[in-house]
CSV table of C-alpha atoms and ligand atoms in Angstrom, one decimal:
chain,number,residue,atom,x,y,z
A,173,MET,CA,63.9,154.6,90.4
A,174,ALA,CA,66.2,152.8,92.8
A,175,SER,CA,65.7,153.7,96.4
A,176,VAL,CA,68.8,155.1,98.1
A,177,PRO,CA,69.3,154.1,101.7
A,178,GLN,CA,70.1,157.0,104.0
A,179,ALA,CA,73.7,157.6,104.7
A,180,ASP,CA,73.5,157.4,108.3
A,181,SER,CA,71.6,154.1,108.6
A,182,GLY,CA,74.2,152.3,110.6
A,183,ALA,CA,72.3,152.8,114.0
A,184,ALA,CA,69.0,151.8,112.3
A,185,ARG,CA,70.7,148.6,110.8
A,186,GLN,CA,71.9,147.5,114.2
A,187,ASP,CA,68.5,148.2,115.7
A,188,LEU,CA,66.8,145.9,112.8
A,189,TYR,CA,69.7,143.1,113.4
A,190,HIS,CA,68.7,143.2,117.2
A,191,ARG,CA,65.0,142.9,116.8
A,192,ILE,CA,65.2,140.2,114.0
A,193,GLU,CA,67.5,138.0,116.1
A,194,LYS,CA,64.7,137.4,118.6
A,195,HIS,CA,62.9,135.8,115.6
A,196,ASN,CA,65.7,133.7,114.5
A,197,PHE,CA,66.8,135.8,111.6
A,198,SER,CA,70.1,137.6,110.8
A,199,PRO,CA,71.3,139.6,107.8
A,200,LEU,CA,73.3,137.5,105.2
A,201,TRP,CA,75.3,140.6,103.7
A,202,GLU,CA,77.1,141.1,107.1
A,203,VAL,CA,78.7,137.6,106.7
A,204,TYR,CA,78.5,136.9,103.0
A,205,HIS,CA,82.3,136.4,102.3
A,206,ASP,CA,82.8,134.3,105.4
A,207,LEU,CA,80.2,132.0,104.0
A,208,ILE,CA,81.2,132.1,100.4
A,209,PRO,CA,85.0,132.7,100.5
A,210,ASP,CA,87.0,133.1,97.2
A,211,GLU,CA,88.8,130.0,98.1
A,212,PRO,CA,88.8,127.3,100.6
A,213,LYS,CA,89.1,128.4,104.2
A,214,THR,CA,89.4,126.2,107.2
A,215,PRO,CA,90.3,126.4,110.8
A,216,CYS,CA,92.4,123.1,110.2
A,217,LYS,CA,96.0,123.9,110.7
A,218,PRO,CA,99.0,121.8,109.3
A,219,ALA,CA,100.4,119.9,112.1
A,220,ILE,CA,102.7,116.7,113.0
A,221,TRP,CA,102.3,114.2,115.7
A,222,LYS,CA,105.8,112.9,116.5
A,223,TRP,CA,105.9,109.1,117.1
A,224,ALA,CA,108.5,109.6,119.8
A,225,ASP,CA,105.8,111.8,121.9
A,226,ALA,CA,102.8,109.5,121.2
A,227,ARG,CA,104.3,106.2,122.2
A,228,PRO,CA,105.0,106.9,125.8
A,229,TYR,CA,101.8,108.5,126.3
A,230,LEU,CA,100.0,105.4,124.8
A,231,MET,CA,101.9,103.1,126.9
A,232,GLU,CA,101.1,105.2,130.0
A,233,ALA,CA,97.4,104.9,129.0
A,234,GLY,CA,97.8,101.2,128.6
A,235,LYS,CA,98.6,101.1,132.4
A,236,LEU,CA,95.7,103.3,133.4
A,237,ILE,CA,92.9,101.6,131.5
A,238,THR,CA,92.1,98.4,129.7
A,239,ALA,CA,91.0,98.1,126.1
A,240,LYS,CA,87.7,96.6,127.4
A,241,GLU,CA,86.8,99.2,129.9
A,242,ALA,CA,87.9,102.1,127.5
A,243,LEU,CA,85.8,100.2,124.6
A,244,ARG,CA,88.7,101.6,122.3
A,245,ARG,CA,91.9,102.8,124.0
A,246,VAL,CA,92.6,105.7,121.5
A,247,LEU,CA,94.6,108.9,121.8
A,248,VAL,CA,92.7,111.3,119.4
A,249,LEU,CA,94.8,113.5,117.3
A,250,GLN,CA,93.4,116.9,118.0
A,251,ASN,CA,93.9,119.3,115.0
A,252,PRO,CA,95.7,122.4,116.7
A,253,GLY,CA,93.0,124.7,115.0
A,254,MET,CA,90.1,122.8,116.1
A,255,ARG,CA,91.1,121.5,119.6
A,256,GLY,CA,88.4,119.6,121.3
A,257,GLU,CA,86.4,118.9,118.3
A,258,SER,CA,88.0,115.4,117.8
A,259,CYS,CA,88.8,116.3,114.3
A,260,VAL,CA,92.2,115.8,112.3
A,261,THR,CA,90.6,117.8,109.3
A,262,GLN,CA,87.1,119.3,109.4
A,263,SER,CA,85.7,116.0,107.7
A,264,LEU,CA,87.9,113.2,109.4
A,265,PHE,CA,89.1,111.9,112.7
A,266,ALA,CA,92.3,110.3,113.5
A,267,GLY,CA,93.6,108.3,116.6
A,268,PHE,CA,96.2,105.9,117.7
A,269,GLN,CA,94.7,102.8,119.1
A,270,LEU,CA,96.8,100.4,121.5
A,271,ILE,CA,95.9,96.9,122.2
A,272,LEU,CA,98.2,95.1,124.7
A,273,PRO,CA,98.7,91.3,124.6
A,274,GLY,CA,96.0,89.3,126.0
A,275,GLU,CA,93.4,92.3,125.6
A,276,ILE,CA,90.1,92.3,123.7
A,277,ALA,CA,88.2,95.5,122.4
A,278,PRO,CA,84.6,94.5,122.4
A,279,SER,CA,82.3,94.1,119.3
A,280,HIS,CA,80.2,96.6,118.1
A,281,ARG,CA,79.0,98.3,114.8
A,282,HIS,CA,78.2,101.9,113.7
A,283,THR,CA,77.4,103.6,110.4
A,284,GLN,CA,80.8,105.5,110.6
A,285,SER,CA,83.5,103.7,108.3
A,286,ALA,CA,86.8,103.2,109.9
A,287,LEU,CA,90.4,102.5,108.5
A,288,ARG,CA,93.4,101.2,110.4
A,289,PHE,CA,96.9,101.7,109.3
A,290,VAL,CA,99.2,99.5,111.6
A,291,VAL,CA,102.0,101.6,113.1
A,292,GLU,CA,103.8,99.4,115.4
A,293,GLY,CA,103.9,95.7,116.6
A,294,SER,CA,102.3,92.6,115.1
A,295,GLY,CA,100.0,89.8,116.1
A,296,ALA,CA,96.8,91.5,117.0
A,297,TYR,CA,93.7,90.9,115.0
A,298,THR,CA,90.6,92.8,113.7
A,299,ALA,CA,87.5,90.9,112.9
A,300,VAL,CA,85.0,92.2,110.5
A,301,ASP,CA,81.7,90.2,109.9
A,302,GLY,CA,83.0,87.0,110.9
A,303,GLU,CA,86.6,87.1,109.4
A,304,ARG,CA,89.7,88.1,111.3
A,305,THR,CA,92.8,89.5,109.9
A,306,THR,CA,96.1,89.6,111.5
A,307,MET,CA,97.7,93.1,111.7
A,308,ARG,CA,101.4,93.8,110.7
A,309,PRO,CA,103.1,97.1,110.3
A,310,GLY,CA,102.0,98.9,107.2
A,311,ASP,CA,98.8,97.0,106.8
A,312,PHE,CA,95.7,98.8,105.6
A,313,ILE,CA,92.5,97.5,107.0
A,314,ILE,CA,89.0,98.6,106.6
A,315,THR,CA,86.0,98.5,108.9
A,316,PRO,CA,83.1,99.1,106.6
A,317,SER,CA,80.0,101.0,107.8
A,318,TRP,CA,77.5,99.0,110.0
A,319,THR,CA,79.8,95.9,110.0
A,320,TRP,CA,80.6,94.0,113.4
A,321,HIS,CA,84.1,94.6,114.4
A,322,ASP,CA,86.2,93.8,117.6
A,323,HIS,CA,89.9,93.5,118.0
A,324,GLY,CA,92.2,91.4,120.0
A,325,ASN,CA,95.8,90.7,120.7
A,326,PRO,CA,96.6,87.0,121.4
A,327,GLY,CA,100.3,87.8,120.3
A,328,SER,CA,103.2,88.9,122.7
A,329,GLU,CA,103.8,92.6,121.9
A,330,PRO,CA,101.9,96.0,122.2
A,331,VAL,CA,100.3,96.8,118.8
A,332,VAL,CA,99.4,100.3,117.8
A,333,TRP,CA,97.6,101.4,114.6
A,334,LEU,CA,96.3,104.8,113.2
A,335,ASP,CA,92.6,104.8,113.2
A,336,GLY,CA,91.0,107.1,110.5
A,337,LEU,CA,87.2,107.5,110.7
A,338,ASP,CA,84.5,109.8,108.8
A,339,LEU,CA,83.0,110.8,112.1
A,340,PRO,CA,82.5,114.6,111.2
A,341,ILE,CA,81.2,113.6,107.9
A,342,VAL,CA,78.5,111.2,109.5
A,343,ARG,CA,77.8,114.0,112.2
A,344,THR,CA,77.2,116.6,109.5
A,345,PHE,CA,74.5,114.4,107.9
A,346,ALA,CA,73.3,113.2,111.5
A,347,THR,CA,73.3,109.6,110.3
A,348,GLN,CA,75.0,108.3,113.3
A,349,PHE,CA,73.8,104.8,114.5
A,350,HIS,CA,75.7,102.5,116.9
A,351,GLU,CA,75.1,99.0,118.5
A,352,PRO,CA,77.0,96.9,120.6
A,353,TYR,CA,77.1,93.1,120.0
A,354,THR,CA,75.6,90.7,122.5
A,355,GLU,CA,79.1,89.3,123.3
A,356,ASP,CA,82.5,90.7,123.4
A,357,VAL,CA,83.9,88.6,120.9
A,358,GLN,CA,81.9,87.8,117.4
A,359,PRO,CA,81.9,84.3,116.1
A,360,ILE,CA,84.3,83.4,113.3
A,361,SER,CA,82.6,82.1,110.2
A,362,ARG,CA,85.4,82.4,107.5
A,363,GLY,CA,89.2,81.5,107.5
A,364,GLU,CA,91.6,84.2,107.7
A,365,GLY,CA,92.4,85.5,104.3
A,366,ALA,CA,89.2,84.4,102.7
A,367,SER,CA,88.1,87.9,101.4
A,368,LEU,CA,91.4,88.7,99.9
A,369,ALA,CA,91.5,85.2,98.2
A,370,ARG,CA,88.0,86.0,96.8
A,371,TYR,CA,88.5,89.5,95.8
A,372,GLY,CA,92.1,90.4,95.7
A,373,ASN,CA,93.6,88.5,92.8
A,374,ASN,CA,92.0,90.1,89.9
A,375,LEU,CA,89.3,87.6,89.8
A,376,LYS,CA,85.7,87.7,91.3
A,377,PRO,CA,83.1,85.1,92.0
A,378,LEU,CA,80.3,84.9,89.4
A,379,GLY,CA,77.3,86.7,90.6
A,380,ALA,CA,79.3,88.5,93.2
A,381,VAL,CA,77.2,90.6,95.5
A,382,ALA,CA,79.1,93.4,97.3
A,383,PRO,CA,79.3,92.1,100.7
A,384,PHE,CA,79.9,95.6,102.2
A,385,GLY,CA,77.7,97.8,99.8
A,386,LYS,CA,79.7,100.6,98.6
A,387,THR,CA,82.9,99.8,100.6
A,388,SER,CA,85.6,97.2,99.1
A,389,PRO,CA,84.9,93.7,99.9
A,390,ILE,CA,88.6,93.3,100.6
A,391,PHE,CA,89.0,94.5,104.1
A,392,CYS,CA,92.8,93.9,104.4
A,393,TYR,CA,95.4,95.2,102.0
A,394,PRO,CA,98.7,93.8,103.3
A,395,TYR,CA,101.7,96.0,103.2
A,396,ASP,CA,103.9,93.5,101.5
A,397,ARG,CA,101.9,93.5,98.4
A,398,SER,CA,101.7,97.4,98.4
A,399,ARG,CA,105.4,97.8,99.0
A,400,GLU,CA,106.2,95.3,96.3
A,401,THR,CA,104.0,97.1,93.9
A,402,LEU,CA,105.9,100.5,94.7
A,403,ALA,CA,109.3,98.8,94.5
A,404,ARG,CA,108.4,97.5,91.0
A,405,LEU,CA,106.9,100.7,89.7
A,406,ALA,CA,110.2,102.4,90.7
A,407,LYS,CA,112.0,100.2,88.6
A,408,GLU,CA,109.9,100.9,85.5
A,409,GLY,CA,109.9,104.7,85.1
A,410,ASP,CA,110.3,108.1,86.4
A,411,PRO,CA,108.4,109.5,89.4
A,412,ASP,CA,105.8,112.1,89.0
A,413,PRO,CA,107.1,115.4,90.1
A,414,CYS,CA,104.5,115.9,92.6
A,415,ASP,CA,103.6,112.5,93.9
A,416,GLY,CA,106.6,110.3,93.3
A,417,TRP,CA,104.9,106.9,92.7
A,418,LYS,CA,101.5,107.1,94.0
A,419,MET,CA,98.5,104.5,93.9
A,420,GLU,CA,95.1,104.7,95.3
A,421,PHE,CA,93.7,101.4,97.1
A,422,ILE,CA,90.6,100.4,95.1
A,423,ASN,CA,87.4,98.5,95.5
A,424,PRO,CA,88.0,95.7,92.8
A,425,LEU,CA,84.1,95.4,92.2
A,426,THR,CA,84.0,98.9,91.0
A,427,GLY,CA,87.7,100.2,90.3
A,428,GLY,CA,86.6,103.3,92.3
A,429,PRO,CA,87.9,104.2,96.0
A,430,ALA,CA,88.1,101.6,98.7
A,431,MET,CA,85.7,103.5,100.9
A,432,PRO,CA,82.8,105.7,99.9
A,433,THR,CA,83.6,108.6,102.1
A,434,ILE,CA,87.4,108.2,102.4
A,435,SER,CA,90.2,107.8,99.7
A,436,THR,CA,93.3,106.0,100.7
A,437,PHE,CA,96.7,106.0,99.1
A,438,ILE,CA,100.3,104.8,99.3
A,439,GLN,CA,103.2,106.3,97.7
A,440,LEU,CA,106.9,106.0,97.1
A,441,LEU,CA,109.2,109.0,96.9
A,442,PRO,CA,112.8,108.4,96.0
A,443,LYS,CA,115.8,109.4,98.0
A,444,GLY,CA,116.8,113.0,97.2
A,445,ILE,CA,113.4,114.0,95.6
A,446,ARG,CA,112.0,117.5,96.4
A,447,SER,CA,108.5,116.9,95.2
A,448,ARG,CA,106.9,120.0,93.3
A,449,PRO,CA,104.1,121.6,95.4
A,450,TYR,CA,100.7,120.3,95.0
A,451,ARG,CA,97.4,121.3,96.4
A,452,SER,CA,93.9,119.8,96.5
A,453,THR,CA,90.7,120.4,98.2
A,454,ASP,CA,90.8,117.2,100.4
A,455,GLY,CA,92.6,117.9,103.6
A,456,THR,CA,94.8,114.9,103.9
A,457,VAL,CA,96.4,112.8,106.8
A,458,TYR,CA,99.8,111.1,106.2
A,459,SER,CA,101.5,108.2,108.1
A,460,VAL,CA,105.0,107.8,107.4
A,461,ALA,CA,105.7,103.9,106.9
A,462,GLU,CA,109.4,104.4,105.9
A,463,GLY,CA,112.2,107.0,105.3
A,464,LYS,CA,112.6,110.5,106.5
A,465,GLY,CA,112.8,114.1,105.5
A,466,LYS,CA,111.1,117.3,105.6
A,467,VAL,CA,107.6,118.2,104.7
A,468,LYS,CA,106.5,121.8,103.8
A,469,ILE,CA,102.8,122.5,104.4
A,470,GLY,CA,101.6,125.9,103.2
A,471,ASN,CA,104.1,128.1,105.0
A,472,GLU,CA,105.3,125.7,107.6
A,473,GLU,CA,107.9,123.1,107.6
A,474,PHE,CA,108.3,120.0,109.5
A,475,ALA,CA,111.0,117.1,109.8
A,476,PHE,CA,109.3,113.8,109.8
A,477,GLU,CA,110.6,110.2,110.5
A,478,PRO,CA,109.0,106.7,110.4
A,479,LYS,CA,105.6,106.5,112.4
A,480,ASP,CA,105.0,110.2,112.4
A,481,THR,CA,101.8,111.6,111.2
A,482,PHE,CA,101.2,114.7,109.7
A,483,VAL,CA,98.0,116.6,108.2
A,484,VAL,CA,97.8,118.9,105.2
A,485,PRO,CA,94.7,121.0,105.3
A,486,SER,CA,92.2,121.7,102.4
A,487,TRP,CA,94.1,123.8,99.7
A,488,HIS,CA,97.5,124.1,101.6
A,489,ALA,CA,100.3,123.3,99.1
A,490,VAL,CA,102.5,120.3,100.1
A,491,SER,CA,105.8,119.4,99.2
A,492,VAL,CA,108.3,116.7,100.4
A,493,GLU,CA,112.1,116.6,100.6
A,494,ALA,CA,112.9,113.0,101.0
A,495,ALA,CA,116.2,112.4,102.9
A,496,ALA,CA,115.7,108.8,102.4
A,497,GLU,CA,113.4,106.8,100.2
A,498,CYS,CA,110.0,107.4,101.8
A,499,VAL,CA,106.8,105.4,101.8
A,500,LEU,CA,103.7,107.5,102.8
A,501,PHE,CA,100.3,106.2,103.5
A,502,SER,CA,97.5,108.8,103.3
A,503,TYR,CA,93.7,109.3,103.6
A,504,SER,CA,91.4,112.2,103.0
A,505,ASP,CA,87.8,112.7,102.0
A,506,ARG,CA,88.6,112.8,98.3
A,507,SER,CA,86.0,109.9,97.6
A,508,ALA,CA,83.1,112.0,99.2
A,509,GLN,CA,84.2,115.2,97.5
A,510,GLN,CA,84.3,113.6,93.9
A,511,ALA,CA,81.2,111.7,94.5
A,512,LEU,CA,79.6,115.4,95.2
A,513,GLY,CA,81.4,116.9,92.2
A,514,LEU,CA,83.4,119.2,94.6
A,515,TRP,CA,87.0,118.1,94.4
A,516,ARG,CA,89.7,120.3,92.8
A,517,GLU,CA,93.4,120.1,92.5
A,518,LYS,CA,96.3,122.3,91.4
A,519,ARG,CA,99.7,121.1,90.6
A,520,GLY,CA,102.7,123.3,91.1
A,521,GLY,CA,101.7,125.3,94.2
B,257,LIG,O1,88.1,100.5,116.6
B,257,LIG,O2,85.9,100.5,116.5
B,257,LIG,O3,89.3,105.3,116.8
B,257,LIG,O4,84.7,102.7,116.9
B,257,LIG,C1,86.9,105.3,117.1
B,257,LIG,C2,85.8,104.7,117.1
B,257,LIG,C3,88.2,103.2,116.8
B,257,LIG,C4,87.2,101.0,116.7
B,257,LIG,C5,88.1,104.6,117.0
B,257,LIG,C6,85.7,103.3,117.0
B,257,LIG,C7,87.0,102.5,116.8
B,258,LIG,FE1,84.2,101.0,116.0
């Protein structure tokens, strides 16, 4: 016969909870639906960071601290639902990094992977394991896990890029390692463009051994190439109702995502489109490369312009109204979710 709890067990339950707490126990049944919700639940909120706000603060920071002293002069994009946690989504970091003419940001390596999406200015470089790449607006650059990297600006204008890192993922697993290089600037061992020539032309060297493990051997995907691809696609067929023309940056050695923890995309939305609502479990950061319009994220609406950044939390429907032809760069943890068999999407709201 099943035992029946006493109707007035409330006080006795509280007493039990109180006593077991000292022994580091707690009752699952009090929090079951918080821990296992019916649908994704996240403190991450929809938000936009206007470039018009960010730029003056960055330039002010540029007067107060050097890139070298700061190690990295970055304004962190704090998700308003998780302020102080240095997260833009639950799994990703975003920040604007400024490097002024003549500055260097010293060389180091860490297990966290990074991406850079150049927002403003040209002529700075990032060096990755002995090769430099010059940064231009719209370029997408990867710093693979555990590779030496430093930045410099031998040019004549300030350069700002959006940093995307998998810091919260690496923190969740407690797999953080970091090491400074012995010098500020690492030695150069290959000419600029060597990795793109070797791996970025639908050819690969015989016996190629992935130089960066699970990360793409191409560490710079120049904007002119991505933009040309999108322009050509737009001439050849109709846009997808949710995505417009959307392409994923890939690792040419595998055909899979360019980075093991972060997926990266670029999309073209034609002028006048109202994209069909789309949701997926990968909270996504968008940087506006071109165009303007309005984006609806869940129940909130934001106007966007070039160089603005906005975030779509997990399982929030996103829809764009393009007032002009738009090019959006975006990144999310989709590749990590897919590797773990967790990713889901739903087209149409
Ligand atoms: O440029 O190496 O935004 O190590 C955060 C951590 C940038 C970088 C960030 C970093 C870097
Ligand atoms: Fe770094």
